[in-house]
Coordinates of N, CA and C in Angstrom, one line a residue:
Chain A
X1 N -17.6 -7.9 -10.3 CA -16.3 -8.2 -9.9 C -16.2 -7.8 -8.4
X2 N -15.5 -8.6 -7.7 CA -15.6 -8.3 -6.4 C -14.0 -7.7 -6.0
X3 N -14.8 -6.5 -4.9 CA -13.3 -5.8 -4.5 C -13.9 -4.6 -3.4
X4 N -13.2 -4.0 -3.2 CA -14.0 -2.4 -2.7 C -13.8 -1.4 -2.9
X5 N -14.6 -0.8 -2.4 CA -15.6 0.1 -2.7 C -14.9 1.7 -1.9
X6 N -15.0 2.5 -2.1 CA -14.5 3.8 -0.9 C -15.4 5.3 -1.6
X7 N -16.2 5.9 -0.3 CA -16.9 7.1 -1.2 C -16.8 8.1 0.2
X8 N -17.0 9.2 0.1 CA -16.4 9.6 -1.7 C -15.6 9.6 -2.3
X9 N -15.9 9.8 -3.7 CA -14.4 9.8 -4.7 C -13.5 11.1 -4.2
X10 N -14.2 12.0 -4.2 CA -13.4 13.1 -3.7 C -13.9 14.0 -2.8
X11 N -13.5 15.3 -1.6 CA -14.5 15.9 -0.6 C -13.5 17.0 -0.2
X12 N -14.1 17.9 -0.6 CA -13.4 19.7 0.1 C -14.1 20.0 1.1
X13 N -13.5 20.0 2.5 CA -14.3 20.0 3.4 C -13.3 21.1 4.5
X14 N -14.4 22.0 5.3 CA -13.9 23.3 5.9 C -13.1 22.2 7.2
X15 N -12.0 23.1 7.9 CA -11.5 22.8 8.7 C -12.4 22.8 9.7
X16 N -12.5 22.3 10.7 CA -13.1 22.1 12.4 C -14.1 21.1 12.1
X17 N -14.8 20.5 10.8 CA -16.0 19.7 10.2 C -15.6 18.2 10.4
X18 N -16.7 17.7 11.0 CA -16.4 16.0 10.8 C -17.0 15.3 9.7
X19 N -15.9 14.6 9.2 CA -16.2 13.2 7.9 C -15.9 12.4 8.1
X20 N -16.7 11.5 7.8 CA -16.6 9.8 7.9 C -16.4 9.3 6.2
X21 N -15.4 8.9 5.6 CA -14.4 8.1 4.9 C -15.1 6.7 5.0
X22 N -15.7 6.3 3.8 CA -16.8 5.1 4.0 C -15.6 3.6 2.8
X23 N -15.9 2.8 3.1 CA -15.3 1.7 3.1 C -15.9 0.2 3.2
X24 N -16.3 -0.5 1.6 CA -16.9 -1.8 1.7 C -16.3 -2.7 1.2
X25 N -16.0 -3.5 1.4 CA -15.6 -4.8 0.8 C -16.3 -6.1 1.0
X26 N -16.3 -6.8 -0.7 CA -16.8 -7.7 -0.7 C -16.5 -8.9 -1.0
X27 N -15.2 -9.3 -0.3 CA -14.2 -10.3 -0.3 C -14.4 -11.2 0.8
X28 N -15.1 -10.7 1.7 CA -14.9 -11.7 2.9 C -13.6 -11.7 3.6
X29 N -12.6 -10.9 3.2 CA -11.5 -10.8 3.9 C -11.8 -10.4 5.6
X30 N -10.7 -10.7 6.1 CA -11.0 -10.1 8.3 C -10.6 -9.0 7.9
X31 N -9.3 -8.8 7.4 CA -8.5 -7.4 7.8 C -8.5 -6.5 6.8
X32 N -8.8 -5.4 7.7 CA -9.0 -3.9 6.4 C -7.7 -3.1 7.0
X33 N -7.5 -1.8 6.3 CA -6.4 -0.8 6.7 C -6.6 0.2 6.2
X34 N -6.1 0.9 6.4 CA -6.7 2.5 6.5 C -5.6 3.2 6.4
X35 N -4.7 3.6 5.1 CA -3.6 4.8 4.8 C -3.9 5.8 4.3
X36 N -3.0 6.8 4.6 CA -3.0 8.0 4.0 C -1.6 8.3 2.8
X37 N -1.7 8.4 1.9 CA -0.5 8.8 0.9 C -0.6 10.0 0.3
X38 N 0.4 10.7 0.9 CA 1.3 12.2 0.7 C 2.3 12.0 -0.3
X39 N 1.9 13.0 -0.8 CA 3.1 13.4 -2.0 C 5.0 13.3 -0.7
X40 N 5.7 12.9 -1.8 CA 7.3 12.7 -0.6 C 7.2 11.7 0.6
X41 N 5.9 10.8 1.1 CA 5.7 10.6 2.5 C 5.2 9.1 1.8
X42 N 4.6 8.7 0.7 CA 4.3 7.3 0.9 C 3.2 7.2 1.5
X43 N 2.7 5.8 1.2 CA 1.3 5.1 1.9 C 1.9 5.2 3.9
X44 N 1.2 5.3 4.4 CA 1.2 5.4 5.9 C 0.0 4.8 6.5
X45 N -0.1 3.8 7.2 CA -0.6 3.3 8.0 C -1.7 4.0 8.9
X46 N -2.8 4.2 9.1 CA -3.8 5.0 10.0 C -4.1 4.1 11.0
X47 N -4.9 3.6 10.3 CA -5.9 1.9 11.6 C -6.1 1.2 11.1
X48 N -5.9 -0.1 11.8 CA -6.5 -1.2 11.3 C -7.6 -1.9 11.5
X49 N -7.6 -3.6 11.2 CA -8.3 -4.0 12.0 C -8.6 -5.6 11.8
X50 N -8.3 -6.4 12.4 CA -8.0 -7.5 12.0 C -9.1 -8.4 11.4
X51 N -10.2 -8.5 12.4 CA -11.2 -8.6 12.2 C -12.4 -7.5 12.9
X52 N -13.6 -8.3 12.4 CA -14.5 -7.8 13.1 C -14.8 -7.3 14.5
X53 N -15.3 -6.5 15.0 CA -14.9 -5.9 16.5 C -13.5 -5.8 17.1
X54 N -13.0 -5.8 15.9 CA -11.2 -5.3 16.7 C -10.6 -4.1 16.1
X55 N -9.9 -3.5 16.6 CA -9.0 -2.2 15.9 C -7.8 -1.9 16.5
X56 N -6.9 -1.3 15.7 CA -5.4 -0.9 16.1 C -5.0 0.0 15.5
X57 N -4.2 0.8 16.0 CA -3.5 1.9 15.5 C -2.3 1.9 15.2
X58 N -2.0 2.5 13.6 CA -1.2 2.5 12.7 C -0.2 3.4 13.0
X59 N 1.1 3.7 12.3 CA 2.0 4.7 12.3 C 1.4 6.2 12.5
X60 N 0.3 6.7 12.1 CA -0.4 8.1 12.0 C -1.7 8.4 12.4
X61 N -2.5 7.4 13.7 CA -3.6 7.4 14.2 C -3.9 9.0 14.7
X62 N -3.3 9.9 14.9 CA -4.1 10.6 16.2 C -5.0 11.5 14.7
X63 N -6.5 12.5 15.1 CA -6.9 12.8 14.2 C -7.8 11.6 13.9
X64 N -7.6 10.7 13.7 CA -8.9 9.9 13.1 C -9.3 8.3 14.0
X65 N -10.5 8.2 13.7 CA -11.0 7.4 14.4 C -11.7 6.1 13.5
X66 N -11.5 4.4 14.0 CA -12.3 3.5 13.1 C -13.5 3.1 14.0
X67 N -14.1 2.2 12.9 CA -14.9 0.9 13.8 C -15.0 0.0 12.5
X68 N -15.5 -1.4 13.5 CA -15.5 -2.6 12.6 C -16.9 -3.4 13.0
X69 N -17.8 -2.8 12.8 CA -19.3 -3.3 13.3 C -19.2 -4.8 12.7
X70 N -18.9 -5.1 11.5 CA -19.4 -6.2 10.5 C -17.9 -6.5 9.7
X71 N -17.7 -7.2 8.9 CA -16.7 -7.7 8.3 C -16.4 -7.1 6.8
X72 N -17.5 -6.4 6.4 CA -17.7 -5.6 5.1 C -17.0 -4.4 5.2
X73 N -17.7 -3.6 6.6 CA -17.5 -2.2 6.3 C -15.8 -1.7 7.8
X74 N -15.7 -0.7 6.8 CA -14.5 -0.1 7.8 C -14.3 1.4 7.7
X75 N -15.4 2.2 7.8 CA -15.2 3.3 8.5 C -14.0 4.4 8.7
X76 N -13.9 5.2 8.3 CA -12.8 6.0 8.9 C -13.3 7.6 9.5
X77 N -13.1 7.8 10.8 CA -13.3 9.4 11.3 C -12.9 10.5 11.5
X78 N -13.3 11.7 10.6 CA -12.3 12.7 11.1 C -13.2 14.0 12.1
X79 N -12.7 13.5 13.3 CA -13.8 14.1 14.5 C -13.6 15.9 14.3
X80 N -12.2 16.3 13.5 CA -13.0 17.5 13.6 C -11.8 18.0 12.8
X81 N -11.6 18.0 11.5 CA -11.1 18.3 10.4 C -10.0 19.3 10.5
X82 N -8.9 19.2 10.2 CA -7.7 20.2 9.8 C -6.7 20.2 8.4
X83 N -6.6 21.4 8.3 CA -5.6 21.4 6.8 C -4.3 20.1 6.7
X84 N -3.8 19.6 7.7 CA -2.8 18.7 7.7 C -3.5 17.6 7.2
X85 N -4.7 17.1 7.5 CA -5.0 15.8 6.8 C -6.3 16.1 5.2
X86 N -5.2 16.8 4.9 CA -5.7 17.3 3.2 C -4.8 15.9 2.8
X87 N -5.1 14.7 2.2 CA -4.5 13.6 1.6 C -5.2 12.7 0.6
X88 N -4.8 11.8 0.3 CA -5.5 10.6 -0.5 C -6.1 9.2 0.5
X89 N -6.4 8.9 0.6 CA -7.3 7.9 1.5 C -7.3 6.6 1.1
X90 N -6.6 5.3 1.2 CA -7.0 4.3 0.6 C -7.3 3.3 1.7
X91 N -8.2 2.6 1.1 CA -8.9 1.6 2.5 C -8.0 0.5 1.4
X92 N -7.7 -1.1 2.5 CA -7.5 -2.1 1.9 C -7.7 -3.2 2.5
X93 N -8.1 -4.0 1.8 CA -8.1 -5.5 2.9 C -7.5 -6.6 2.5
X94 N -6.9 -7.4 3.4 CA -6.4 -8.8 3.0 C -7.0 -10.1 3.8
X95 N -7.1 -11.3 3.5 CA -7.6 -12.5 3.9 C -7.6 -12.8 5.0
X96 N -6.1 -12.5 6.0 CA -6.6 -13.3 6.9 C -4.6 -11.9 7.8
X97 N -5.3 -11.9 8.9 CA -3.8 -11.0 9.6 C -3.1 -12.2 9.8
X98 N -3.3 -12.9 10.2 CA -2.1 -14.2 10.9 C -0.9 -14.3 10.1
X99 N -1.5 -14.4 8.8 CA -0.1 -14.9 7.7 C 0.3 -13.1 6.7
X100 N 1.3 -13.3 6.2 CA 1.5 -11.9 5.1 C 0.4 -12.4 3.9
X101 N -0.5 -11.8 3.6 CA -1.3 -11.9 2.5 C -1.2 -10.5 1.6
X102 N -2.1 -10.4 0.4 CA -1.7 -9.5 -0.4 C -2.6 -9.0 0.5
X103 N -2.3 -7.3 0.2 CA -4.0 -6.7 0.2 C -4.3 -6.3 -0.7
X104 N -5.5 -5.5 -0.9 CA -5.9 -4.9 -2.2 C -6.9 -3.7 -1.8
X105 N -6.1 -2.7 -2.8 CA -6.8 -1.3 -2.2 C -8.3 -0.8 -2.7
X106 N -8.5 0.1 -2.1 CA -10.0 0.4 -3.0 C -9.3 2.0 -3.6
X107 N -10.4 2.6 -4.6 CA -9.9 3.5 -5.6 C -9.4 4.5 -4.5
X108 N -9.4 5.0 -3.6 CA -8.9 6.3 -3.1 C -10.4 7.2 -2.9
X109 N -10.1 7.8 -2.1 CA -10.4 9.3 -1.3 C -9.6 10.3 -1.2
X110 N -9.9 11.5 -2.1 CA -9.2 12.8 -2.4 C -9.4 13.7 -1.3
X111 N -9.2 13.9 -0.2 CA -9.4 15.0 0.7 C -8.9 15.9 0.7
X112 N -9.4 17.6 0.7 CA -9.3 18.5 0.6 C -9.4 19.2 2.3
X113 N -9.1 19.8 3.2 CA -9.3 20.1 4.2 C -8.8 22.0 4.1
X114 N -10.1 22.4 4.0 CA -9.5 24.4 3.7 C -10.0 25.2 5.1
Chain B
X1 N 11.7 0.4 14.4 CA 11.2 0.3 13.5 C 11.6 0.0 11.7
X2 N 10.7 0.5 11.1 CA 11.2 0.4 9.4 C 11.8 1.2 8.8
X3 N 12.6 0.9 7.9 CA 13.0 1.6 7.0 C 13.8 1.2 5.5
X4 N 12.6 1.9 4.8 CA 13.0 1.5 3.4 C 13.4 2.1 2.5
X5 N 14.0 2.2 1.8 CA 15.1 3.1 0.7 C 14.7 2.5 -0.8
X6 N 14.2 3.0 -1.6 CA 14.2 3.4 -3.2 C 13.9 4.5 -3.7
X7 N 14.9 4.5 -5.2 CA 15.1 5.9 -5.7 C 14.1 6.7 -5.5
X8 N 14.2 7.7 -6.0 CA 12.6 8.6 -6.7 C 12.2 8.8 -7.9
X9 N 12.6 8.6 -8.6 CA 12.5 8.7 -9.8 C 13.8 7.9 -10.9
X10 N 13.1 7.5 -12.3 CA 14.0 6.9 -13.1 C 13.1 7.0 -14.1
X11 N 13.9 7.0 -15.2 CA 13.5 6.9 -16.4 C 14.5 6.1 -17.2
X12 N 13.3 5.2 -17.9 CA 13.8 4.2 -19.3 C 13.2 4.3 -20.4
X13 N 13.8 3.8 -21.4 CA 13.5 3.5 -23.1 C 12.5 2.3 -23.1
X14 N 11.3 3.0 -23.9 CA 10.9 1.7 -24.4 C 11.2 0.1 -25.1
X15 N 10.7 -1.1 -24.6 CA 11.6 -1.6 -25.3 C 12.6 -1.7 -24.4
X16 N 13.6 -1.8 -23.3 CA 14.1 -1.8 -22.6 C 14.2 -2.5 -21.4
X17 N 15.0 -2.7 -20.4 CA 14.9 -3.2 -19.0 C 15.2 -2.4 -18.3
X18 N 14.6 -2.3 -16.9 CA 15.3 -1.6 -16.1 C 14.5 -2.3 -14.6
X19 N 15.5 -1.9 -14.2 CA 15.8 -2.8 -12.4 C 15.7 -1.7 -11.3
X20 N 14.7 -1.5 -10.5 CA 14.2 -0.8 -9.4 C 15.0 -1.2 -8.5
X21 N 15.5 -0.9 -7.8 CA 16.2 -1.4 -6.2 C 15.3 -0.6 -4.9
X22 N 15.4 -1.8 -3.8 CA 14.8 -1.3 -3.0 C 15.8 -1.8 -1.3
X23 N 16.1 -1.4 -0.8 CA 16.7 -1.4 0.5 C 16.0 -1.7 1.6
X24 N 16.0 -2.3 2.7 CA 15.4 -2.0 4.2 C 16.0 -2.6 5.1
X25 N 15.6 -1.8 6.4 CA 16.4 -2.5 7.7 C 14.8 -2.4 8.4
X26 N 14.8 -4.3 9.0 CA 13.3 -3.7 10.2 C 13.6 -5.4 10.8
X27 N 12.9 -5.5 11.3 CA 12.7 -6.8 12.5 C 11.5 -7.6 11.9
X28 N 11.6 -8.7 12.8 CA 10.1 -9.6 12.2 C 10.0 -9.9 10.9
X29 N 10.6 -9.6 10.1 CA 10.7 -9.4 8.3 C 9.7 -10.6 8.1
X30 N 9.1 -10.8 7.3 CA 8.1 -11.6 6.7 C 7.6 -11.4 5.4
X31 N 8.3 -11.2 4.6 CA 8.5 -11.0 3.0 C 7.9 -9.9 2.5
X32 N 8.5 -9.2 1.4 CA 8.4 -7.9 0.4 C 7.9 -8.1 -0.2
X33 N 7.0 -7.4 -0.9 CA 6.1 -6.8 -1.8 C 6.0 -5.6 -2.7
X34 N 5.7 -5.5 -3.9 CA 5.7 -4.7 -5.1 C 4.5 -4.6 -5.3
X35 N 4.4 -3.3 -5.9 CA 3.0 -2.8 -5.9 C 3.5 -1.8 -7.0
X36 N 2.2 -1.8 -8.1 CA 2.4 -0.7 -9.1 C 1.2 0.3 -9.0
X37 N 1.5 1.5 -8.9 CA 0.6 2.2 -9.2 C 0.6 3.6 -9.7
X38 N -0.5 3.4 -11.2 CA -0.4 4.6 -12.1 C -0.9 6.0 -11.1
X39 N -0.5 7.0 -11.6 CA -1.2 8.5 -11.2 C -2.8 8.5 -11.0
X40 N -3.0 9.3 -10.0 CA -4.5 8.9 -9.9 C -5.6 7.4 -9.4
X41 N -4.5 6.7 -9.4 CA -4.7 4.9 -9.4 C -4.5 4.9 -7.9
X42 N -5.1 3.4 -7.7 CA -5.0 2.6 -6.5 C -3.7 1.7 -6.4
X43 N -3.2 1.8 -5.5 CA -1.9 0.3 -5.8 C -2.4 -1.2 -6.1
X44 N -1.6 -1.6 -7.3 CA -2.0 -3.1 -7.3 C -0.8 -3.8 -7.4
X45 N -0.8 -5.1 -7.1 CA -0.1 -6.1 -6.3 C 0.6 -6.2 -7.8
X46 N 1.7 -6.7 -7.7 CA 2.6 -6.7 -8.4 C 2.9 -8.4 -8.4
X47 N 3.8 -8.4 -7.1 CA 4.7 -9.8 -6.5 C 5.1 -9.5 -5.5
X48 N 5.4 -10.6 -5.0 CA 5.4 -11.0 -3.1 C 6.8 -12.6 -3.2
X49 N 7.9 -11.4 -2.4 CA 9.1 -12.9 -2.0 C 9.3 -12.7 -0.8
X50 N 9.4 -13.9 0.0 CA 9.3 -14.3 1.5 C 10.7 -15.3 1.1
X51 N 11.2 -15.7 0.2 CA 12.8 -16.7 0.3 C 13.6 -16.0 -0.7
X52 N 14.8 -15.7 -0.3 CA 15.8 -15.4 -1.1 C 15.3 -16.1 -2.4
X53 N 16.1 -15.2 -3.1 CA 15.7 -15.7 -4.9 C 15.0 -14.8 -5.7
X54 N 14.9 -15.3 -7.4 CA 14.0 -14.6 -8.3 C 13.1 -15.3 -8.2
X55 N 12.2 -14.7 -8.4 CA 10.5 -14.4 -8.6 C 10.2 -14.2 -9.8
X56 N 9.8 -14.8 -11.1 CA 9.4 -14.2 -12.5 C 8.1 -14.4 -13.0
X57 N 7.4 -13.3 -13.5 CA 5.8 -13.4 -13.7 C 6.2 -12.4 -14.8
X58 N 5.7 -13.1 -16.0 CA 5.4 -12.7 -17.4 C 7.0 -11.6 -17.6
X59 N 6.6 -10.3 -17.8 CA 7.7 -9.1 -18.1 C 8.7 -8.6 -17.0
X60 N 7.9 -9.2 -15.9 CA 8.3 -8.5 -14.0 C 9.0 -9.8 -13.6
X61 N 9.7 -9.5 -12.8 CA 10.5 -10.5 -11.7 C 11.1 -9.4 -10.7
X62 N 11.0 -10.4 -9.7 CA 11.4 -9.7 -8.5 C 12.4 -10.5 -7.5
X63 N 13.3 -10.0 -6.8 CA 14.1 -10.3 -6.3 C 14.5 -10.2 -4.6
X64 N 14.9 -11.2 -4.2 CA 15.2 -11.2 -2.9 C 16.0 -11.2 -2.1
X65 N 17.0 -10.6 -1.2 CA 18.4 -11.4 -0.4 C 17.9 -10.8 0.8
X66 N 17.4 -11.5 1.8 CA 16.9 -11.3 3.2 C 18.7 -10.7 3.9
X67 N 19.6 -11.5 3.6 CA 20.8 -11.5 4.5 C 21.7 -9.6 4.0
X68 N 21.0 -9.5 2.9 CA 21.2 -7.9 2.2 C 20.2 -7.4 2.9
X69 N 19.3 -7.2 2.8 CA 18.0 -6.7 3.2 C 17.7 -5.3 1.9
X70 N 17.5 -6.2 0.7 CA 17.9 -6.1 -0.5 C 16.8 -6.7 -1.9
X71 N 15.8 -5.9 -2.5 CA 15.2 -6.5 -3.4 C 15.0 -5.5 -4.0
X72 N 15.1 -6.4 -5.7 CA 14.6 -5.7 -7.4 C 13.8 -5.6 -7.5
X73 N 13.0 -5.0 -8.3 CA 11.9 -5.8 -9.5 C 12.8 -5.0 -10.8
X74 N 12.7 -6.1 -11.6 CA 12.8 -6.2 -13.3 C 11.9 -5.6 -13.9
X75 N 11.9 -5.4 -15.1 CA 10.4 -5.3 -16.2 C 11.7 -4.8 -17.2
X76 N 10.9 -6.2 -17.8 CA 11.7 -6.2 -19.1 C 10.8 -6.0 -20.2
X77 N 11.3 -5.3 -21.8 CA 10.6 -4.9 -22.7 C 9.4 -3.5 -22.5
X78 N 10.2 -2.7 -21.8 CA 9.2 -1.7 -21.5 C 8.9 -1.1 -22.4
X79 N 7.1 -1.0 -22.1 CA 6.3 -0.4 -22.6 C 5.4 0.7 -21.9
X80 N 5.3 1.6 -23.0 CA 4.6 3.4 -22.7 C 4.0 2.8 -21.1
X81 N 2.9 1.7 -20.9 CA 1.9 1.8 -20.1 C 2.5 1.5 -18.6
X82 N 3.8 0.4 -19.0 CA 4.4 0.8 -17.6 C 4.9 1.8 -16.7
X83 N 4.9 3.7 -17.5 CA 4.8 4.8 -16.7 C 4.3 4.7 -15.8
X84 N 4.7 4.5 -14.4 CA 3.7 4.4 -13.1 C 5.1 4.5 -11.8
X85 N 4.3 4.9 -10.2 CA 4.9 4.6 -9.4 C 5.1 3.3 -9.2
X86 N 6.1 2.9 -8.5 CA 6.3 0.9 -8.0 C 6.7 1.6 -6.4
X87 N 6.3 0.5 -5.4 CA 6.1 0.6 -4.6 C 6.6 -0.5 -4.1
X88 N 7.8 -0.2 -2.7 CA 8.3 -1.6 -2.0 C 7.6 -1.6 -0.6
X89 N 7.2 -2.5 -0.6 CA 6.8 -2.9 1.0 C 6.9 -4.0 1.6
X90 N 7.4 -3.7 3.0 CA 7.8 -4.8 3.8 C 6.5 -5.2 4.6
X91 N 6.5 -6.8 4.8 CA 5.9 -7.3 5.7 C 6.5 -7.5 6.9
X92 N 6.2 -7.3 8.1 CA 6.9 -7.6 9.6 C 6.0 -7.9 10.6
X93 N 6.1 -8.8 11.3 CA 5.2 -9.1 12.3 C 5.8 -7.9 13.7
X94 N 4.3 -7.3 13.8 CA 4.2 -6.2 14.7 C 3.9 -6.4 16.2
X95 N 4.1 -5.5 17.1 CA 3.9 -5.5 18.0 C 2.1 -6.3 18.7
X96 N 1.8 -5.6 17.4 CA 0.2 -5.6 17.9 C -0.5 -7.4 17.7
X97 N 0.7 -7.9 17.5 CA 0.5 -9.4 16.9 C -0.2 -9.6 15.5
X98 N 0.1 -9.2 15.1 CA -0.2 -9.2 13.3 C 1.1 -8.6 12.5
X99 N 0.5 -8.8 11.1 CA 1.8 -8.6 10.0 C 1.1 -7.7 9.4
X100 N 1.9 -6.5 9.3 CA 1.4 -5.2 8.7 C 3.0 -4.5 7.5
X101 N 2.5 -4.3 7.4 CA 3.1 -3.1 5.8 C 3.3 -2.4 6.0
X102 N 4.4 -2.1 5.6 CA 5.5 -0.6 5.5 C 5.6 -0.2 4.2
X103 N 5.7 0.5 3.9 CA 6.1 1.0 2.6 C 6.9 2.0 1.9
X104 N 7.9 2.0 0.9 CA 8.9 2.8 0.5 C 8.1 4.1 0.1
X105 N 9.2 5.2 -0.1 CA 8.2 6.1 -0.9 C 7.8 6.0 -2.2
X106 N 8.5 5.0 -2.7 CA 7.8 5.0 -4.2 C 9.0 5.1 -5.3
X107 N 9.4 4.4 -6.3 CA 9.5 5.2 -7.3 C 9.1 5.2 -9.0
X108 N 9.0 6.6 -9.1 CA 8.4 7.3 -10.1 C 9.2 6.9 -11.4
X109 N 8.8 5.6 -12.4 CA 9.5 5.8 -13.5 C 8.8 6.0 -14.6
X110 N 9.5 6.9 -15.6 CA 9.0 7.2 -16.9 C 9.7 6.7 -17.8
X111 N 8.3 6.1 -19.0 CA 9.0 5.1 -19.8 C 9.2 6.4 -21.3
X112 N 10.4 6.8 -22.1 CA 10.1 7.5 -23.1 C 10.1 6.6 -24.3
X113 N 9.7 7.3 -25.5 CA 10.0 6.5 -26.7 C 11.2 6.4 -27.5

């Protein structure tokens, strides 16, 4: 069945440490997205990216970083880890930016930041 | 920018209906979206209205009034499995020249027996 993919499932990771938040899809969709969802705070917007070799920044970019090498993968970076981005992680992609299309999420990333 | 307003919590009887409301004020509007998702779960797509009106798919229907800035969702005959967050989110064409998602915080209903 086709959809994506996000690993780790889950990751306890020391403050000041970098992680990369991995992200595949196998839809052929352009556009992926990158949220964080907090308990009381909702899905929130990180980065995007419409298509391939493009990116933008969402309601809560600072702290992390994308890329868009290929149309599959979408990356997410945390250049150097802090207790505030202890969250859930969901990558998503939809068909095409131009029009409102659905998106569709991948299972989540549990991040711990101690 | 966005802003969207639904409850936090609700609870219904199995076997039942009950009607989510969701509020917003934002620019560029380019139609709402429902999203269900259980604890521990991923959000999935529910339904999507871009014209005033109901929307009905199987148990769910969803509702529109752009000139309110004002949509439902239904679910009628509830069942245990419908315990889950629902999720409203707007579409708006953004600054960055694309249509991006906003999203309510959610609310949390419990279905009892």
């Amino acid at each position: 069945i086709a959809g994506i993919t996000q690993a780790p499932t889950s990751q306890i990771l020391a403050a000041g440490r970098r992680m990369t938040l991995r992200c595949t899809q196998d839809m052929r969709h352009n556009a992926m997205y990158w949220y964080r969802q907090d308990l009381g705070l909702g899905l929130r917007l990180i980065h995007y990216s419409n298509t391939a070799g493009t990116t933008g920044k969402g309601e809560v970019p600072d702290g992390y970083s994308v890329s868009r090498a290929n149309t599959d993968d979408f990356p997410l970076t945390l250049a150097s880890a802090v207790p505030s981005q202890t969250s859930v992680y969901f990558c998503a992609s939809s068909r095409d930016w131009r029009t409102t299309d659905t998106q569709y999420f991948g299972p989540g990333t549990r991040l711990t930041v101690l | 920018g966005q802003n969207i307003d639904q409850p936090t919590e609700m609870t219904a009887t199995e076997g039942a209906i009950v009607q989510i409301n969701c509020t917003y004020q934002t620019s560029g509007f380019n139609g709402l979206f429902w999203y269900q998702q259980h604890a521990g779960e991923a959000p999935t797509f529910l339904s999507y209205n871009v014209l005033d009106g109901l929307e009905e798919k199987g148990r769910f229907s969803s509702f529109l009034s752009r000139s309110k800035g004002y949509s439902y969702l239904l679910l009628k005959e509830l069942q245990m499995k419908d315990s889950a967050s629902y999720l409203c989110a707007v579409s708006a064409f953004s600054g960055a020249g694309s249509y991006q998602l906003t999203f309510g915080k959610g609310t949390k209903l419990s279905v009892i027996p």
